[in-house]
Amino acid sequence: MESEPNILRRHDLDSLAAVERAFHTGPLSEVVKSAPQLERRKGLTLEEFEREYRHQMRPVVLEGFVEDWPSVQKWSFDHLAERCGSVRVIVDSYNTKAAREATVAEFVTMLKENEGDGATPIYLQEWYYQTTAPELADDMPEMDIAQYDFRRNLYGDAPSTNHQLWLGQKGGVTRLHQDSYTVDVMHAQIVGEKLWYVMGPKAELRADTAEGWKALCDSPDTELMQFTLKPGDVVYLPANWYHRIELLSDSIGLGRKCLDEANLRTHIRQRMGELLALALNPDEVKRTHPELFDVVLMRSRAWANRMNIDLSRLRP
Ligand SMILES: O=C(O)CCC(=O)C(=O)O
């Protein structure tokens, strides 16, 4: 298997660490400080959103778009502990060494005990709350701008992984990545503030050297921008935009993914590609992506389930 030439797209731990390091030291760390702000629009109608942003594949922050959501009005960590304290979640799931299971109530206690200098921020990333705490959905009503999501046509109405809650402490970071399977990102900020850095889908890093980073910073294809997402704001990022997030305060956000029908073919090809690699080339996949193997297997099982595919049979 050939290695991916664009380091930004690699998933091995060394490449992920190199990219994260570049936000703290070297050419990129200087450039991000003065990166242009992503456009912000207030009072955008559905028609304007579709015409000026979605159909042009232009990212935008919709300021105050969900400011009247009950979650934005009343949620806090304590509120969630009272409401669904016994629900089990995986805390720090993006860090294989730190990942651990806890209840929501235990997680909130952990946050309170993890204060002070030198404490590593705790982050509950990608909580698929729809299966374990579906009642929370009432506080985050569906957005009209997300109705184009084609996943419902593909997978039906069963609770899916395209709504995720992200709860974490000031200083928490989600490293630079693109979302899998060519889905658009819509992220609503519920509590606190997050700083986002984004880069366009053509951003490319060929070498983890000062020259490599300088070339990335100088290229017009990189389209580096920043913005702060505040309670009630929603960001729309078309598929394949890179994003890195830093929590400026304790924060709760809702990640809402949307599959644009225009990306259907690519979406299916990527899902099938993953399945075929697992089925036909498992040893090599395990060798080249040890940290991803189990995740991909789990995702593929969930996908087969959603597609009503019975994995114990060869014929329908
Ligand atoms: O808020 C975060 O930390 C990450 C969110 C994200 O990557 C997403 O919604 O796609």
Coordinates of C-alpha atoms and ligand atoms in Angstrom, one line a residue:
M1 CA 0.0 0.0 0.0
E2 CA 1.5 3.3 -1.0
S3 CA 1.8 6.0 1.6
E4 CA -0.4 9.1 1.2
P5 CA 1.8 11.9 -0.2
N6 CA -0.2 14.7 1.5
I7 CA 0.9 14.5 5.2
L8 CA -2.3 16.4 6.2
R9 CA -4.3 13.4 5.0
R10 CA -2.3 10.7 6.8
H11 CA -3.8 9.0 9.9
D12 CA -0.7 7.5 11.5
L13 CA 0.2 8.9 15.0
D14 CA 3.5 10.5 13.9
S15 CA 1.9 12.5 11.1
L16 CA -0.9 13.6 13.4
A17 CA 1.6 14.7 16.0
A18 CA 3.8 16.5 13.4
V19 CA 0.8 18.5 12.2
E20 CA -0.4 19.4 15.7
R21 CA 3.2 20.5 16.6
A22 CA 3.2 22.9 13.6
F23 CA 0.3 24.9 15.3
H24 CA 2.7 25.6 18.2
T25 CA 6.1 26.1 16.5
G26 CA 7.5 27.0 13.1
P27 CA 6.1 28.8 10.1
L28 CA 2.5 27.7 10.5
S29 CA 2.3 28.8 14.1
E30 CA 3.2 32.4 13.1
V31 CA 0.8 32.4 10.1
V32 CA -2.3 31.2 12.0
K33 CA -2.1 34.2 14.4
S34 CA -3.0 36.5 11.6
A35 CA -5.1 34.1 9.4
P36 CA -8.1 35.9 7.9
Q37 CA -11.5 35.5 9.6
L38 CA -14.1 33.2 7.9
E39 CA -17.1 35.2 6.7
R40 CA -19.9 35.6 9.3
R41 CA -23.5 36.1 8.3
K42 CA -26.5 36.9 10.5
G43 CA -30.1 36.4 9.6
L44 CA -29.3 34.3 6.5
T45 CA -32.4 32.7 4.9
L46 CA -32.5 29.1 3.7
E47 CA -32.5 30.3 0.1
E48 CA -29.5 32.6 0.6
F49 CA -27.6 29.8 2.4
E50 CA -28.3 27.4 -0.5
R51 CA -27.5 29.8 -3.2
E52 CA -24.5 31.7 -1.8
Y53 CA -22.8 29.0 0.2
R54 CA -23.9 25.3 -0.2
H55 CA -24.1 25.4 -4.0
Q56 CA -20.9 27.4 -4.2
M57 CA -19.2 25.1 -1.6
R58 CA -18.2 28.1 0.4
P59 CA -17.8 27.8 4.2
V60 CA -19.6 30.3 6.4
V61 CA -20.4 31.0 10.1
L62 CA -24.2 31.6 10.6
E63 CA -24.1 33.9 13.6
G64 CA -26.8 33.3 16.2
F65 CA -28.6 30.8 13.9
V66 CA -29.6 28.5 16.8
E67 CA -29.6 31.0 19.6
D68 CA -33.2 30.2 20.5
W69 CA -32.5 26.4 20.9
P70 CA -33.5 25.2 24.4
S71 CA -30.0 23.7 24.7
V72 CA -28.3 27.0 24.1
Q73 CA -30.7 28.7 26.6
K74 CA -30.4 26.2 29.5
W75 CA -27.6 23.6 29.1
S76 CA -24.6 23.3 31.4
F77 CA -22.5 20.3 32.4
D78 CA -24.6 20.0 35.6
H79 CA -27.8 20.1 33.6
L80 CA -26.7 17.1 31.6
A81 CA -25.5 15.3 34.7
E82 CA -29.0 15.7 36.2
R83 CA -30.8 14.8 33.0
C84 CA -28.9 11.7 31.9
G85 CA -26.3 11.1 34.6
S86 CA -26.4 7.3 34.3
V87 CA -25.7 7.2 30.6
R88 CA -22.3 5.6 29.7
V89 CA -19.9 7.5 27.5
I90 CA -16.2 7.1 26.4
V91 CA -14.1 10.0 27.7
D92 CA -11.0 11.1 25.7
S93 CA -11.8 8.6 23.1
Y94 CA -9.4 10.2 20.6
N95 CA -6.5 9.3 22.8
T96 CA -6.1 5.5 23.0
K97 CA -4.0 5.7 26.2
A98 CA -6.4 8.0 28.0
A99 CA -9.7 6.7 26.7
R100 CA -12.0 5.4 29.5
E101 CA -15.6 4.6 30.1
A102 CA -17.7 6.6 32.6
T103 CA -21.2 7.8 33.2
V104 CA -22.2 11.3 32.3
A105 CA -22.4 12.1 36.1
E106 CA -18.9 10.7 36.6
F107 CA -17.6 12.7 33.7
V108 CA -19.0 15.9 35.1
T109 CA -17.4 15.2 38.5
M110 CA -14.1 14.4 36.7
L111 CA -14.2 17.9 35.0
K112 CA -14.7 19.6 38.4
E113 CA -11.8 17.7 39.9
N114 CA -9.5 18.3 37.0
E115 CA -9.0 22.1 37.5
G116 CA -5.8 24.1 38.1
D117 CA -2.4 24.6 36.5
G118 CA -0.9 21.6 34.7
A119 CA -4.2 19.7 34.5
T120 CA -4.7 18.1 31.0
P121 CA -8.1 19.1 29.7
I122 CA -10.6 16.3 29.5
Y123 CA -12.6 16.0 26.3
L124 CA -15.7 13.8 25.5
Q125 CA -15.5 13.7 21.8
E126 CA -18.2 12.4 19.4
W127 CA -20.8 11.3 21.9
Y128 CA -23.5 9.6 19.7
Y129 CA -26.2 10.6 22.2
Q130 CA -29.1 9.6 19.9
T131 CA -28.9 6.0 20.8
T132 CA -28.3 6.4 24.6
A133 CA -29.9 9.7 25.5
P134 CA -32.4 10.4 22.6
E135 CA -34.5 12.8 24.7
L136 CA -31.7 15.4 24.4
A137 CA -32.6 15.8 20.7
D138 CA -35.7 17.8 21.7
D139 CA -33.4 20.6 22.8
M140 CA -31.6 20.8 19.5
P141 CA -34.3 21.0 16.9
E142 CA -33.5 20.0 13.3
M143 CA -32.2 23.0 11.2
D144 CA -33.9 23.8 7.9
I145 CA -30.4 24.3 6.3
A146 CA -29.6 20.7 7.1
Q147 CA -32.6 19.1 5.4
Y148 CA -30.6 18.4 2.2
D149 CA -28.8 15.6 4.2
F150 CA -29.1 12.6 1.9
R151 CA -28.2 10.1 4.6
R152 CA -31.9 9.6 5.6
N153 CA -32.6 8.4 2.0
L154 CA -29.7 6.0 2.2
Y155 CA -30.0 4.7 5.8
G156 CA -33.5 5.5 6.9
D157 CA -34.6 7.3 10.1
A158 CA -32.8 5.0 12.6
P159 CA -30.6 7.0 15.0
S160 CA -27.3 7.5 13.3
T161 CA -23.9 8.7 13.9
N162 CA -24.3 12.0 12.2
H163 CA -25.3 13.9 15.3
Q164 CA -22.6 14.0 17.9
L165 CA -22.1 16.0 21.1
W166 CA -18.6 17.3 22.0
L167 CA -18.1 18.3 25.7
G168 CA -14.8 19.4 27.0
Q169 CA -12.7 21.7 29.1
K170 CA -10.9 24.9 28.2
G171 CA -7.6 24.0 26.3
G172 CA -9.0 20.8 24.8
V173 CA -8.0 20.3 21.2
T174 CA -9.4 18.3 18.2
R175 CA -6.5 17.9 15.8
L176 CA -6.6 19.0 12.2
H177 CA -8.6 16.5 10.1
Q178 CA -11.1 16.1 7.3
D179 CA -14.3 14.3 8.0
S180 CA -14.5 10.8 6.5
Y181 CA -16.8 9.8 3.7
T182 CA -17.2 13.3 2.0
V183 CA -19.8 14.7 4.4
D184 CA -20.3 18.4 5.1
V185 CA -19.8 19.7 8.6
M186 CA -22.4 21.7 10.4
H187 CA -21.4 22.4 14.0
A188 CA -23.6 24.3 16.4
Q189 CA -22.1 25.9 19.5
I190 CA -24.2 25.4 22.6
V191 CA -22.1 26.4 25.6
G192 CA -18.7 28.3 25.7
E193 CA -16.4 29.3 22.8
K194 CA -14.2 27.4 20.4
L195 CA -11.5 28.7 18.1
W196 CA -11.5 27.0 14.7
Y197 CA -8.7 27.0 12.1
V198 CA -9.8 25.7 8.7
M199 CA -8.0 24.9 5.4
G200 CA -9.5 24.2 2.0
P201 CA -9.7 20.7 0.5
K202 CA -6.7 21.3 -1.7
A203 CA -4.3 22.2 1.1
E204 CA -1.2 20.0 0.8
L205 CA 1.8 19.4 3.0
R206 CA 4.5 17.4 1.1
A207 CA 7.2 17.4 3.8
D208 CA 7.3 18.0 7.6
T209 CA 10.2 20.5 7.2
A210 CA 10.3 24.3 7.5
E211 CA 10.2 24.5 3.7
G212 CA 7.3 22.1 3.5
W213 CA 5.3 24.2 6.0
K214 CA 6.3 27.5 4.3
A215 CA 5.1 26.1 1.0
L216 CA 1.7 25.2 2.6
C217 CA 1.4 28.6 4.2
D218 CA 2.3 30.4 0.9
S219 CA 0.0 28.4 -1.4
P220 CA -3.3 30.1 -2.3
D221 CA -4.8 26.5 -2.3
T222 CA -4.4 26.4 1.5
E223 CA -7.2 28.9 2.2
L224 CA -6.3 29.1 5.9
M225 CA -8.9 30.9 7.9
Q226 CA -10.0 31.2 11.5
F227 CA -13.1 32.0 13.5
T228 CA -14.5 31.8 17.0
L229 CA -17.8 29.9 17.4
K230 CA -20.0 31.4 20.2
P231 CA -23.2 30.0 21.7
G232 CA -25.9 30.0 19.1
D233 CA -23.5 30.1 16.1
V234 CA -23.4 27.4 13.5
V235 CA -20.5 26.8 11.1
Y236 CA -21.0 25.2 7.7
L237 CA -17.9 23.6 6.1
P238 CA -18.3 21.9 2.8
A239 CA -17.0 18.3 2.5
N240 CA -13.2 17.8 2.8
W241 CA -12.4 21.1 4.5
Y242 CA -9.8 20.5 7.1
H243 CA -10.5 21.8 10.6
R244 CA -8.7 22.1 14.0
I245 CA -10.6 23.1 17.1
E246 CA -9.4 24.6 20.4
L247 CA -11.6 25.1 23.3
L248 CA -11.3 28.7 24.6
S249 CA -13.5 27.9 27.5
D250 CA -15.4 24.9 28.8
S251 CA -17.6 24.0 25.9
I252 CA -20.5 21.9 24.5
G253 CA -21.1 21.7 20.8
L254 CA -23.3 19.7 18.4
G255 CA -21.6 18.2 15.3
R256 CA -24.2 17.6 12.6
K257 CA -23.0 16.0 9.4
C258 CA -24.7 16.3 6.1
L259 CA -24.3 14.2 3.0
D260 CA -24.8 16.3 -0.2
E261 CA -26.4 14.2 -2.9
A262 CA -23.7 15.5 -5.2
N263 CA -21.2 13.6 -3.1
L264 CA -23.2 10.3 -3.0
R265 CA -21.0 8.4 -5.4
T266 CA -17.8 9.3 -3.6
H267 CA -19.4 8.6 -0.3
I268 CA -20.4 5.1 -1.3
R269 CA -17.1 4.4 -3.0
Q270 CA -15.2 5.3 0.2
R271 CA -17.5 3.1 2.3
M272 CA -17.1 0.2 -0.1
G273 CA -13.4 0.8 -0.4
E274 CA -13.0 0.5 3.3
L275 CA -15.1 -2.6 3.5
L276 CA -13.2 -4.2 0.6
A277 CA -9.8 -3.3 2.1
L278 CA -10.9 -5.0 5.4
A279 CA -12.2 -8.0 3.6
L280 CA -9.6 -8.6 1.0
N281 CA -6.5 -7.0 2.5
P282 CA -6.8 -7.2 6.3
D283 CA -3.2 -8.0 7.1
E284 CA -1.8 -5.1 5.3
V285 CA -4.5 -2.7 6.6
K286 CA -3.6 -3.8 10.1
R287 CA 0.1 -3.3 9.5
T288 CA -0.3 0.1 7.8
H289 CA -3.0 1.5 10.1
P290 CA -2.8 -0.4 13.4
E291 CA -4.6 2.4 15.4
L292 CA -7.5 2.6 12.9
F293 CA -8.2 -1.1 12.3
D294 CA -10.6 -1.7 15.1
V295 CA -12.4 1.6 14.6
V296 CA -12.9 0.9 10.9
L297 CA -14.2 -2.6 11.7
M298 CA -16.6 -1.2 14.2
R299 CA -17.8 1.6 11.8
S300 CA -18.3 -1.0 9.0
R301 CA -20.3 -3.2 11.3
A302 CA -22.5 -0.3 12.3
W303 CA -22.8 0.7 8.6
A304 CA -23.9 -2.8 7.6
N305 CA -26.4 -2.8 10.3
R306 CA -27.9 0.5 9.2
M307 CA -28.0 -0.8 5.6
N308 CA -29.9 -3.9 6.9
I309 CA -27.1 -6.2 5.7
D310 CA -27.0 -9.5 7.6
L311 CA -23.3 -10.3 8.1
S312 CA -24.0 -13.9 8.8
R313 CA -25.3 -14.7 5.4
L314 CA -23.7 -14.7 2.0
R315 CA -27.0 -14.3 0.1
P316 CA -30.0 -12.1 0.9
Ligands
LIG1 O1 -15.5 20.5 18.3 C1 -14.6 19.7 18.1 O2 -13.7 19.6 18.9 C2 -14.5 19.0 16.8 C3 -15.8 19.1 15.9 C4 -15.6 18.4 14.6 O3 -14.6 18.0 14.2 C5 -16.8 18.3 13.7 O4 -17.9 18.7 14.2 O5 -16.6 17.8 12.6

